[in-house]
Amino acid sequence: MRKILAVVGVALIVGVFFVFLASEKKGNWEPGRPLAKEDVKIGILYLTDVLGETSGYTYAHDRGIRDMQKSIGLRDNQILRKVGISDSDLPATEQAMRECIAAGANIIIATAEGYATVAQKLAGEFPQVVFAQLYADARNGSNLTSYFGRVYQARYLSGIIAGLRSATGKIGYVAAMGMENTQVTSGLNAFALGVEKVNPKAEILVKVTHRWVHPEAEFEAARSLIAAGCDVIAQHCDTPNPQLAAQSSGERGIWGIGYNSDMRKDAKTVITSVVWHWDVYYTGLVAGVIDGAFSTAPYLGGLREGIVGLTPFNESLMPAGAAEALKEARKSIESGAFAIFEGELESNDGRVFGVPGQRFADAEISGGINWYYRNVAELTSPARPAAGP
């Protein structure tokens, strides 16, 4: 009898031990192993503390998260949002990521390049958590990957529209950063190449705000560009204020091309907007974690994958011939026949980049274009005063 009781006792202890181990592993991710959908918990870091459409960049990412959540079927409590986390504040970034992990997050999505230093550090400390880092070349062989998109492809298409629309031959571009930032400059140069394709004599004037989000500076920059003779205003900055500045010009015939959200809702002069569809990547990322197929290989999609594109057009403002030109260009880009950055390209100071017959490498486009194309000039005069949008 004692032997039977002893055996039963040992069995109970062993059973409890394995239940304990199972509970400890529940919610932990392991490379190559599926993770139950109900155990997924995602922590996301956002630059701004506003998630609405006026937040531009942050809004685009959060829209992608919400679309991914709906597509996969996750509960609201499986999404942890950390808002207003400056990517230049490393202690705040680390605290936000650690709080997500302590709350059970097994996927961390870092939506700004500056988060990369902390993501790399914590990926080594928490091998049971997947880290997805935007833009930066931050990867390891197990749980840290990087992602971005060929947004310059959509910029090129929008340049075709701007080039055909402009009557003055001067096109304005409000840029958050200058030549030091390849992400901005590569998009601007692709836009300039699109303009040149249909309007070889046109000039792109760029006004830099030196801030990713600065509503007043963005409005004033657009006003300065309009004062310099620009009749189309494009942008790589967060708020709709450049488009509001264009609209406030009244009957002068100033048109706009927005960014991050469909800015036709903000200004009646907007023709289209360059947008991200981040759900394309986020859905694939989370689905890969769930089915055990997650890979640290970097992601870099474009028009063909659907992660970037243009919003529907304001047909009443579309210039003649634009639809046909866009269709031809898009087909050429998506098929791989045209890479935009290929051959020799001349900068506005006379230097030549690229090699005849060769395409620029992805690494060059994402990290080495710190020059302006030949039809681009920076507007360095002070932004004219503006009362506001």
mmCIF file of C-alpha atoms in Angstrom:
data_model
loop_
_atom_site.group_PDB
_atom_site.id
_atom_site.type_symbol
_atom_site.label_atom_id
_atom_site.label_comp_id
_atom_site.label_asym_id
_atom_site.label_seq_id
_atom_site.Cartn_x
_atom_site.Cartn_y
_atom_site.Cartn_z
ATOM 1 C CA MET A 1 0.000 0.000 0.000
ATOM 2 C CA ARG A 2 2.840 2.367 0.909
ATOM 3 C CA LYS A 3 4.517 1.626 -2.443
ATOM 4 C CA ILE A 4 1.283 2.444 -4.281
ATOM 5 C CA LEU A 5 0.919 5.706 -2.360
ATOM 6 C CA ALA A 6 4.567 6.552 -3.022
ATOM 7 C CA VAL A 7 4.128 5.933 -6.745
ATOM 8 C CA VAL A 8 0.968 8.039 -6.796
ATOM 9 C CA GLY A 9 2.750 10.779 -4.881
ATOM 10 C CA VAL A 10 5.673 10.830 -7.297
ATOM 11 C CA ALA A 11 3.274 10.869 -10.245
ATOM 12 C CA LEU A 12 1.444 13.855 -8.776
ATOM 13 C CA ILE A 13 4.696 15.718 -8.184
ATOM 14 C CA VAL A 14 5.902 14.977 -11.705
ATOM 15 C CA GLY A 15 2.537 16.037 -13.118
ATOM 16 C CA VAL A 16 2.574 19.310 -11.201
ATOM 17 C CA PHE A 17 6.150 19.911 -12.349
ATOM 18 C CA PHE A 18 5.230 19.493 -16.019
ATOM 19 C CA VAL A 19 2.122 21.649 -15.605
ATOM 20 C CA PHE A 20 4.399 24.288 -14.076
ATOM 21 C CA LEU A 21 6.800 24.026 -17.014
ATOM 22 C CA ALA A 22 3.926 24.275 -19.477
ATOM 23 C CA SER A 23 2.579 27.366 -17.753
ATOM 24 C CA GLU A 24 6.052 28.908 -17.770
ATOM 25 C CA LYS A 25 6.383 28.354 -21.526
ATOM 26 C CA LYS A 26 2.858 29.459 -22.352
ATOM 27 C CA GLY A 27 3.101 32.663 -24.368
ATOM 28 C CA ASN A 28 6.831 32.280 -24.997
ATOM 29 C CA TRP A 29 7.917 32.203 -28.605
ATOM 30 C CA GLU A 30 10.598 29.768 -29.808
ATOM 31 C CA PRO A 31 12.306 29.845 -33.224
ATOM 32 C CA GLY A 32 10.711 27.438 -35.653
ATOM 33 C CA ARG A 33 7.801 26.597 -33.334
ATOM 34 C CA PRO A 34 4.183 27.698 -33.790
ATOM 35 C CA LEU A 35 2.651 30.041 -31.232
ATOM 36 C CA ALA A 36 -1.064 29.771 -30.494
ATOM 37 C CA LYS A 37 -2.985 32.774 -31.771
ATOM 38 C CA GLU A 38 -4.556 33.358 -28.371
ATOM 39 C CA ASP A 39 -1.065 33.572 -26.819
ATOM 40 C CA VAL A 40 0.145 36.324 -29.153
ATOM 41 C CA LYS A 41 0.740 39.668 -27.471
ATOM 42 C CA ILE A 42 2.177 42.592 -29.395
ATOM 43 C CA GLY A 43 3.895 45.695 -28.048
ATOM 44 C CA ILE A 44 4.190 48.669 -30.436
ATOM 45 C CA LEU A 45 6.214 51.841 -29.943
ATOM 46 C CA TYR A 46 4.938 55.047 -31.581
ATOM 47 C CA LEU A 47 6.691 58.390 -31.941
ATOM 48 C CA THR A 48 3.687 60.600 -31.235
ATOM 49 C CA ASP A 49 1.008 60.439 -28.571
ATOM 50 C CA VAL A 50 -1.791 61.007 -31.093
ATOM 51 C CA LEU A 51 -3.074 58.065 -33.141
ATOM 52 C CA GLY A 52 -5.598 59.941 -35.296
ATOM 53 C CA GLU A 53 -5.196 60.923 -38.932
ATOM 54 C CA THR A 54 -3.526 64.232 -38.096
ATOM 55 C CA SER A 55 -0.563 62.282 -36.701
ATOM 56 C CA GLY A 56 0.386 61.189 -40.221
ATOM 57 C CA TYR A 57 3.218 58.709 -39.819
ATOM 58 C CA THR A 58 1.985 57.272 -36.524
ATOM 59 C CA TYR A 59 -1.543 57.048 -37.890
ATOM 60 C CA ALA A 60 -0.338 55.060 -40.905
ATOM 61 C CA HIS A 61 1.369 52.517 -38.660
ATOM 62 C CA ASP A 62 -1.577 52.238 -36.288
ATOM 63 C CA ARG A 63 -3.980 51.803 -39.191
ATOM 64 C CA GLY A 64 -1.757 48.930 -40.307
ATOM 65 C CA ILE A 65 -1.863 47.402 -36.823
ATOM 66 C CA ARG A 66 -5.650 47.665 -36.665
ATOM 67 C CA ASP A 67 -6.051 46.108 -40.116
ATOM 68 C CA MET A 68 -3.657 43.301 -39.143
ATOM 69 C CA GLN A 69 -5.582 42.720 -35.914
ATOM 70 C CA LYS A 70 -8.844 42.414 -37.821
ATOM 71 C CA SER A 71 -7.356 40.147 -40.469
ATOM 72 C CA ILE A 72 -5.819 37.705 -37.987
ATOM 73 C CA GLY A 73 -8.550 37.979 -35.369
ATOM 74 C CA LEU A 74 -6.714 39.247 -32.299
ATOM 75 C CA ARG A 75 -8.424 40.655 -29.219
ATOM 76 C CA ASP A 76 -7.873 44.265 -28.180
ATOM 77 C CA ASN A 77 -6.008 43.146 -25.047
ATOM 78 C CA GLN A 78 -3.436 41.415 -27.262
ATOM 79 C CA ILE A 79 -2.209 44.813 -28.496
ATOM 80 C CA LEU A 80 -0.113 47.040 -26.213
ATOM 81 C CA ARG A 81 0.526 50.573 -27.504
ATOM 82 C CA LYS A 82 3.297 52.799 -26.180
ATOM 83 C CA VAL A 83 2.753 56.320 -27.530
ATOM 84 C CA GLY A 84 4.871 59.454 -27.487
ATOM 85 C CA ILE A 85 8.178 57.557 -27.339
ATOM 86 C CA SER A 86 10.910 59.701 -28.886
ATOM 87 C CA ASP A 87 13.343 57.550 -30.838
ATOM 88 C CA SER A 88 16.175 59.783 -29.630
ATOM 89 C CA ASP A 89 15.341 59.029 -25.984
ATOM 90 C CA LEU A 90 17.025 55.673 -25.358
ATOM 91 C CA PRO A 91 16.016 55.342 -21.662
ATOM 92 C CA ALA A 92 12.350 55.980 -22.535
ATOM 93 C CA THR A 93 12.581 53.534 -25.434
ATOM 94 C CA GLU A 94 14.063 50.818 -23.234
ATOM 95 C CA GLN A 95 11.513 51.402 -20.501
ATOM 96 C CA ALA A 96 8.640 51.152 -22.993
ATOM 97 C CA MET A 97 9.923 47.880 -24.461
ATOM 98 C CA ARG A 98 10.585 46.379 -21.034
ATOM 99 C CA GLU A 99 7.097 47.312 -19.863
ATOM 100 C CA CYS A 100 5.592 45.570 -22.893
ATOM 101 C CA ILE A 101 7.644 42.420 -22.271
ATOM 102 C CA ALA A 102 6.773 42.449 -18.552
ATOM 103 C CA ALA A 103 3.105 42.627 -19.583
ATOM 104 C CA GLY A 104 3.526 39.462 -21.660
ATOM 105 C CA ALA A 105 4.447 40.796 -25.119
ATOM 106 C CA ASN A 106 6.136 38.186 -27.292
ATOM 107 C CA ILE A 107 6.341 40.484 -30.341
ATOM 108 C CA ILE A 108 7.830 43.988 -30.179
ATOM 109 C CA ILE A 109 7.301 46.283 -33.169
ATOM 110 C CA ALA A 110 9.565 49.334 -33.273
ATOM 111 C CA THR A 111 8.156 51.844 -35.767
ATOM 112 C CA ALA A 112 11.077 54.296 -35.881
ATOM 113 C CA GLU A 113 14.704 53.940 -36.896
ATOM 114 C CA GLY A 114 16.060 55.367 -33.652
ATOM 115 C CA TYR A 115 14.605 52.500 -31.601
ATOM 116 C CA ALA A 116 17.139 50.123 -33.169
ATOM 117 C CA THR A 117 19.862 50.428 -30.524
ATOM 118 C CA VAL A 118 17.492 49.299 -27.773
ATOM 119 C CA ALA A 119 15.866 46.623 -29.947
ATOM 120 C CA GLN A 120 19.277 45.066 -30.618
ATOM 121 C CA LYS A 121 20.148 45.116 -26.930
ATOM 122 C CA LEU A 122 16.891 43.594 -25.686
ATOM 123 C CA ALA A 123 16.685 40.999 -28.475
ATOM 124 C CA GLY A 124 19.759 39.378 -26.961
ATOM 125 C CA GLU A 125 18.329 39.576 -23.460
ATOM 126 C CA PHE A 126 14.900 38.188 -24.377
ATOM 127 C CA PRO A 127 15.317 35.353 -26.920
ATOM 128 C CA GLN A 128 11.671 34.342 -26.374
ATOM 129 C CA VAL A 129 10.465 37.635 -27.906
ATOM 130 C CA VAL A 130 10.368 38.570 -31.609
ATOM 131 C CA PHE A 131 11.624 42.074 -32.403
ATOM 132 C CA ALA A 132 10.715 43.817 -35.677
ATOM 133 C CA GLN A 133 12.703 47.019 -36.230
ATOM 134 C CA LEU A 134 11.803 49.543 -38.906
ATOM 135 C CA TYR A 135 14.307 50.751 -41.499
ATOM 136 C CA ALA A 136 17.586 50.206 -39.624
ATOM 137 C CA ASP A 137 19.809 47.282 -40.580
ATOM 138 C CA ALA A 138 19.186 45.582 -37.243
ATOM 139 C CA ARG A 139 19.007 41.814 -37.447
ATOM 140 C CA ASN A 140 20.341 38.689 -35.796
ATOM 141 C CA GLY A 141 19.961 35.030 -36.621
ATOM 142 C CA SER A 142 17.106 34.256 -34.279
ATOM 143 C CA ASN A 143 14.602 36.870 -33.069
ATOM 144 C CA LEU A 144 15.422 40.317 -34.528
ATOM 145 C CA THR A 145 14.373 41.379 -38.017
ATOM 146 C CA SER A 146 14.103 44.643 -39.947
ATOM 147 C CA TYR A 147 11.470 45.957 -42.328
ATOM 148 C CA PHE A 148 10.753 48.831 -44.682
ATOM 149 C CA GLY A 149 9.289 49.465 -48.110
ATOM 150 C CA ARG A 150 10.238 50.961 -51.460
ATOM 151 C CA VAL A 151 8.181 54.086 -50.918
ATOM 152 C CA TYR A 152 10.291 55.821 -53.551
ATOM 153 C CA GLN A 153 8.349 53.823 -56.146
ATOM 154 C CA ALA A 154 5.117 55.565 -55.151
ATOM 155 C CA ARG A 155 7.000 58.878 -54.947
ATOM 156 C CA TYR A 156 8.064 58.437 -58.574
ATOM 157 C CA LEU A 157 4.459 57.966 -59.650
ATOM 158 C CA SER A 158 3.364 61.055 -57.727
ATOM 159 C CA GLY A 159 6.146 62.988 -59.485
ATOM 160 C CA ILE A 160 4.576 62.130 -62.833
ATOM 161 C CA ILE A 161 1.306 63.655 -61.659
ATOM 162 C CA ALA A 162 3.041 66.766 -60.321
ATOM 163 C CA GLY A 163 5.053 67.235 -63.498
ATOM 164 C CA LEU A 164 1.994 67.029 -65.703
ATOM 165 C CA ARG A 165 -0.060 69.263 -63.385
ATOM 166 C CA SER A 166 2.412 72.142 -63.001
ATOM 167 C CA ALA A 167 1.918 75.156 -65.251
ATOM 168 C CA THR A 168 4.701 77.280 -63.756
ATOM 169 C CA GLY A 169 7.386 74.600 -63.991
ATOM 170 C CA LYS A 170 8.093 75.028 -60.281
ATOM 171 C CA ILE A 171 7.041 72.299 -57.864
ATOM 172 C CA GLY A 172 7.388 72.586 -54.085
ATOM 173 C CA TYR A 173 8.377 69.828 -51.657
ATOM 174 C CA VAL A 174 8.168 70.223 -47.875
ATOM 175 C CA ALA A 175 10.790 67.891 -46.368
ATOM 176 C CA ALA A 176 11.168 66.992 -42.704
ATOM 177 C CA MET A 177 14.914 66.420 -43.101
ATOM 178 C CA GLY A 178 17.650 67.487 -45.485
ATOM 179 C CA MET A 179 20.280 65.658 -47.505
ATOM 180 C CA GLU A 180 21.671 64.014 -44.390
ATOM 181 C CA ASN A 181 18.619 61.750 -44.266
ATOM 182 C CA THR A 182 18.576 59.215 -47.090
ATOM 183 C CA GLN A 183 15.025 58.101 -46.368
ATOM 184 C CA VAL A 184 13.770 61.594 -47.213
ATOM 185 C CA THR A 185 16.252 62.333 -49.985
ATOM 186 C CA SER A 186 15.779 59.078 -51.896
ATOM 187 C CA GLY A 187 12.029 59.702 -51.978
ATOM 188 C CA LEU A 188 12.523 63.301 -53.076
ATOM 189 C CA ASN A 189 14.932 62.271 -55.845
ATOM 190 C CA ALA A 190 12.525 59.579 -57.063
ATOM 191 C CA PHE A 191 9.784 62.229 -57.121
ATOM 192 C CA ALA A 192 12.132 64.508 -59.096
ATOM 193 C CA LEU A 193 12.848 61.725 -61.592
ATOM 194 C CA GLY A 194 9.113 61.236 -62.078
ATOM 195 C CA VAL A 195 8.659 64.960 -62.676
ATOM 196 C CA GLU A 196 11.523 65.031 -65.180
ATOM 197 C CA LYS A 197 10.086 62.089 -67.101
ATOM 198 C CA VAL A 198 7.048 64.146 -68.169
ATOM 199 C CA ASN A 199 8.250 67.721 -67.653
ATOM 200 C CA PRO A 200 12.020 67.917 -68.343
ATOM 201 C CA LYS A 201 12.222 71.679 -67.757
ATOM 202 C CA ALA A 202 10.498 71.665 -64.354
ATOM 203 C CA GLU A 203 12.333 72.498 -61.136
ATOM 204 C CA ILE A 204 11.649 71.067 -57.664
ATOM 205 C CA LEU A 205 12.175 73.490 -54.800
ATOM 206 C CA VAL A 206 12.549 71.817 -51.406
ATOM 207 C CA LYS A 207 12.039 73.525 -48.052
ATOM 208 C CA VAL A 208 13.378 71.611 -45.035
ATOM 209 C CA THR A 209 11.731 71.935 -41.606
ATOM 210 C CA HIS A 210 14.323 69.798 -39.726
ATOM 211 C CA ARG A 211 11.531 68.204 -37.699
ATOM 212 C CA TRP A 212 9.458 65.104 -38.428
ATOM 213 C CA VAL A 213 6.399 66.767 -36.935
ATOM 214 C CA HIS A 214 6.116 70.549 -36.821
ATOM 215 C CA PRO A 215 2.691 71.810 -37.967
ATOM 216 C CA GLU A 216 3.583 75.511 -37.969
ATOM 217 C CA ALA A 217 6.895 75.049 -39.808
ATOM 218 C CA GLU A 218 5.238 72.783 -42.370
ATOM 219 C CA PHE A 219 2.568 75.376 -43.105
ATOM 220 C CA GLU A 220 5.094 78.188 -43.370
ATOM 221 C CA ALA A 221 7.416 76.127 -45.569
ATOM 222 C CA ALA A 222 4.598 75.517 -48.037
ATOM 223 C CA ARG A 223 3.755 79.229 -48.026
ATOM 224 C CA SER A 224 7.388 80.042 -48.841
ATOM 225 C CA LEU A 225 7.367 77.589 -51.739
ATOM 226 C CA ILE A 226 4.140 79.053 -53.096
ATOM 227 C CA ALA A 227 5.613 82.555 -52.810
ATOM 228 C CA ALA A 228 8.588 81.296 -54.867
ATOM 229 C CA GLY A 229 6.224 80.372 -57.711
ATOM 230 C CA CYS A 230 5.444 76.704 -56.992
ATOM 231 C CA ASP A 231 1.988 75.607 -58.111
ATOM 232 C CA VAL A 232 2.147 72.003 -56.805
ATOM 233 C CA ILE A 233 3.020 71.207 -53.184
ATOM 234 C CA ALA A 234 4.228 67.706 -52.249
ATOM 235 C CA GLN A 235 5.546 66.648 -48.870
ATOM 236 C CA HIS A 236 7.516 64.229 -46.707
ATOM 237 C CA CYS A 237 6.303 65.422 -43.314
ATOM 238 C CA ASP A 238 3.511 64.378 -40.997
ATOM 239 C CA THR A 239 0.662 66.863 -40.906
ATOM 240 C CA PRO A 240 -1.735 68.030 -43.648
ATOM 241 C CA ASN A 241 -0.573 71.625 -43.131
ATOM 242 C CA PRO A 242 1.319 71.921 -46.442
ATOM 243 C CA GLN A 243 -1.924 70.978 -48.178
ATOM 244 C CA LEU A 244 -3.913 73.430 -46.087
ATOM 245 C CA ALA A 245 -1.440 76.135 -47.091
ATOM 246 C CA ALA A 246 -1.950 75.223 -50.749
ATOM 247 C CA GLN A 247 -5.722 75.339 -50.364
ATOM 248 C CA SER A 248 -5.595 78.697 -48.559
ATOM 249 C CA SER A 249 -3.999 80.241 -51.628
ATOM 250 C CA GLY A 250 -7.508 80.615 -53.002
ATOM 251 C CA GLU A 251 -7.917 80.969 -56.747
ATOM 252 C CA ARG A 252 -4.200 80.871 -57.519
ATOM 253 C CA GLY A 253 -4.390 77.265 -58.705
ATOM 254 C CA ILE A 254 -2.125 75.524 -56.201
ATOM 255 C CA TRP A 255 -2.471 71.737 -56.135
ATOM 256 C CA GLY A 256 -1.220 69.221 -53.623
ATOM 257 C CA ILE A 257 0.122 65.702 -53.145
ATOM 258 C CA GLY A 258 -0.154 64.468 -49.545
ATOM 259 C CA TYR A 259 1.578 61.794 -47.516
ATOM 260 C CA ASN A 260 0.710 59.016 -45.025
ATOM 261 C CA SER A 261 -3.065 59.494 -45.107
ATOM 262 C CA ASP A 262 -5.571 60.371 -47.824
ATOM 263 C CA MET A 263 -5.337 64.155 -47.534
ATOM 264 C CA ARG A 264 -8.212 64.786 -49.928
ATOM 265 C CA LYS A 265 -10.244 64.862 -46.712
ATOM 266 C CA ASP A 266 -8.159 67.819 -45.491
ATOM 267 C CA ALA A 267 -7.926 69.973 -48.590
ATOM 268 C CA LYS A 268 -9.970 70.062 -51.774
ATOM 269 C CA THR A 269 -6.832 70.883 -53.799
ATOM 270 C CA VAL A 270 -5.148 67.521 -53.066
ATOM 271 C CA ILE A 271 -4.883 65.309 -56.149
ATOM 272 C CA THR A 272 -3.637 62.152 -54.372
ATOM 273 C CA SER A 273 -1.391 61.077 -51.486
ATOM 274 C CA VAL A 274 1.565 58.721 -51.170
ATOM 275 C CA VAL A 275 0.632 56.174 -48.512
ATOM 276 C CA TRP A 276 1.890 53.126 -46.660
ATOM 277 C CA HIS A 277 -0.179 49.976 -46.188
ATOM 278 C CA TRP A 278 1.743 48.647 -43.185
ATOM 279 C CA ASP A 279 -0.810 45.877 -42.638
ATOM 280 C CA VAL A 280 0.792 44.044 -45.571
ATOM 281 C CA TYR A 281 3.935 43.544 -43.503
ATOM 282 C CA TYR A 282 2.379 43.329 -40.035
ATOM 283 C CA THR A 283 -0.081 40.641 -41.080
ATOM 284 C CA GLY A 284 2.706 38.543 -42.584
ATOM 285 C CA LEU A 285 4.916 39.055 -39.524
ATOM 286 C CA VAL A 286 2.307 37.957 -36.991
ATOM 287 C CA ALA A 287 1.033 35.097 -39.166
ATOM 288 C CA GLY A 288 4.622 33.849 -39.443
ATOM 289 C CA VAL A 289 5.030 33.872 -35.670
ATOM 290 C CA ILE A 290 1.768 31.972 -35.258
ATOM 291 C CA ASP A 291 2.538 29.239 -37.813
ATOM 292 C CA GLY A 292 6.220 28.904 -36.915
ATOM 293 C CA ALA A 293 7.520 30.381 -40.177
ATOM 294 C CA PHE A 294 9.017 33.611 -38.766
ATOM 295 C CA SER A 295 12.315 34.549 -40.421
ATOM 296 C CA THR A 296 14.832 37.268 -39.608
ATOM 297 C CA ALA A 297 15.352 37.950 -43.323
ATOM 298 C CA PRO A 298 14.773 41.685 -43.930
ATOM 299 C CA TYR A 299 11.523 42.757 -45.557
ATOM 300 C CA LEU A 300 11.529 45.336 -48.364
ATOM 301 C CA GLY A 301 8.285 45.411 -50.321
ATOM 302 C CA GLY A 302 7.050 47.906 -52.869
ATOM 303 C CA LEU A 303 4.220 48.621 -55.284
ATOM 304 C CA ARG A 304 4.004 44.995 -56.390
ATOM 305 C CA GLU A 305 3.589 43.763 -52.803
ATOM 306 C CA GLY A 306 1.094 46.520 -52.019
ATOM 307 C CA ILE A 307 2.866 47.997 -48.994
ATOM 308 C CA VAL A 308 3.148 51.411 -50.717
ATOM 309 C CA GLY A 309 0.899 53.162 -53.197
ATOM 310 C CA LEU A 310 -1.217 56.165 -54.062
ATOM 311 C CA THR A 311 -4.680 56.938 -52.743
ATOM 312 C CA PRO A 312 -7.607 57.259 -55.162
ATOM 313 C CA PHE A 313 -7.330 60.372 -57.298
ATOM 314 C CA ASN A 314 -9.343 63.551 -57.238
ATOM 315 C CA GLU A 315 -10.361 62.983 -60.836
ATOM 316 C CA SER A 316 -11.373 66.594 -61.391
ATOM 317 C CA LEU A 317 -7.778 67.687 -60.728
ATOM 318 C CA MET A 318 -5.951 64.948 -62.622
ATOM 319 C CA PRO A 319 -3.932 66.419 -65.506
ATOM 320 C CA ALA A 320 -4.455 65.241 -69.058
ATOM 321 C CA GLY A 321 -2.489 62.128 -69.909
ATOM 322 C CA ALA A 322 -1.721 61.267 -66.281
ATOM 323 C CA ALA A 323 -3.743 58.053 -66.123
ATOM 324 C CA GLU A 324 -1.980 56.582 -69.148
ATOM 325 C CA ALA A 325 1.478 57.670 -67.986
ATOM 326 C CA LEU A 326 0.905 56.232 -64.517
ATOM 327 C CA LYS A 327 -0.352 52.929 -65.868
ATOM 328 C CA GLU A 328 2.705 52.514 -68.058
ATOM 329 C CA ALA A 329 5.157 53.523 -65.314
ATOM 330 C CA ARG A 330 3.543 51.329 -62.686
ATOM 331 C CA LYS A 331 3.562 48.316 -64.981
ATOM 332 C CA SER A 332 7.247 48.868 -65.718
ATOM 333 C CA ILE A 333 8.150 49.185 -62.012
ATOM 334 C CA GLU A 334 6.086 46.217 -60.839
ATOM 335 C CA SER A 335 7.453 43.945 -63.558
ATOM 336 C CA GLY A 336 11.011 44.854 -62.623
ATOM 337 C CA ALA A 337 11.759 46.356 -66.036
ATOM 338 C CA PHE A 338 12.424 49.776 -64.494
ATOM 339 C CA ALA A 339 14.147 50.344 -61.151
ATOM 340 C CA ILE A 340 13.974 54.200 -60.998
ATOM 341 C CA PHE A 341 17.479 54.403 -59.525
ATOM 342 C CA GLU A 342 19.516 52.992 -62.372
ATOM 343 C CA GLY A 343 22.345 54.047 -64.647
ATOM 344 C CA GLU A 344 24.145 57.341 -64.139
ATOM 345 C CA LEU A 345 22.266 60.054 -62.247
ATOM 346 C CA GLU A 346 23.534 63.613 -62.004
ATOM 347 C CA SER A 347 23.286 65.595 -58.790
ATOM 348 C CA ASN A 348 22.440 69.286 -58.667
ATOM 349 C CA ASP A 349 26.098 70.119 -58.017
ATOM 350 C CA GLY A 350 27.360 68.254 -61.071
ATOM 351 C CA ARG A 351 28.457 64.988 -59.506
ATOM 352 C CA VAL A 352 27.520 61.688 -61.125
ATOM 353 C CA PHE A 353 26.286 58.665 -59.182
ATOM 354 C CA GLY A 354 25.629 55.172 -60.433
ATOM 355 C CA VAL A 355 27.081 53.025 -63.195
ATOM 356 C CA PRO A 356 25.822 52.808 -66.790
ATOM 357 C CA GLY A 357 23.614 49.764 -67.242
ATOM 358 C CA GLN A 358 23.484 48.960 -63.534
ATOM 359 C CA ARG A 359 20.879 49.497 -60.837
ATOM 360 C CA PHE A 360 21.530 51.071 -57.479
ATOM 361 C CA ALA A 361 21.738 48.484 -54.695
ATOM 362 C CA ASP A 362 19.031 48.513 -52.021
ATOM 363 C CA ALA A 363 21.657 49.476 -49.443
ATOM 364 C CA GLU A 364 22.626 52.512 -51.523
ATOM 365 C CA ILE A 365 19.003 53.649 -51.908
ATOM 366 C CA SER A 366 18.268 53.219 -48.212
ATOM 367 C CA GLY A 367 21.545 54.541 -46.833
ATOM 368 C CA GLY A 368 23.687 56.282 -49.418
ATOM 369 C CA ILE A 369 21.650 58.897 -51.271
ATOM 370 C CA ASN A 370 22.752 62.097 -49.571
ATOM 371 C CA TRP A 371 22.549 64.327 -52.629
ATOM 372 C CA TYR A 372 19.807 66.054 -54.598
ATOM 373 C CA TYR A 373 18.971 65.163 -58.192
ATOM 374 C CA ARG A 374 19.833 67.707 -60.864
ATOM 375 C CA ASN A 375 16.401 69.367 -61.021
ATOM 376 C CA VAL A 376 16.171 69.881 -57.231
ATOM 377 C CA ALA A 377 17.161 73.078 -55.410
ATOM 378 C CA GLU A 378 16.825 73.842 -51.712
ATOM 379 C CA LEU A 379 14.889 76.966 -50.809
ATOM 380 C CA THR A 380 17.020 78.439 -48.061
ATOM 381 C CA SER A 381 15.332 81.805 -47.614
ATOM 382 C CA PRO A 382 13.418 82.243 -44.332
ATOM 383 C CA ALA A 383 9.916 80.807 -44.323
ATOM 384 C CA ARG A 384 7.396 83.630 -44.702
ATOM 385 C CA PRO A 385 5.247 84.326 -41.647
ATOM 386 C CA ALA A 386 1.875 82.642 -41.580
ATOM 387 C CA ALA A 387 -1.074 83.048 -39.283
ATOM 388 C CA GLY A 388 -1.672 79.302 -39.257
ATOM 389 C CA PRO A 389 -3.716 76.747 -41.174
#
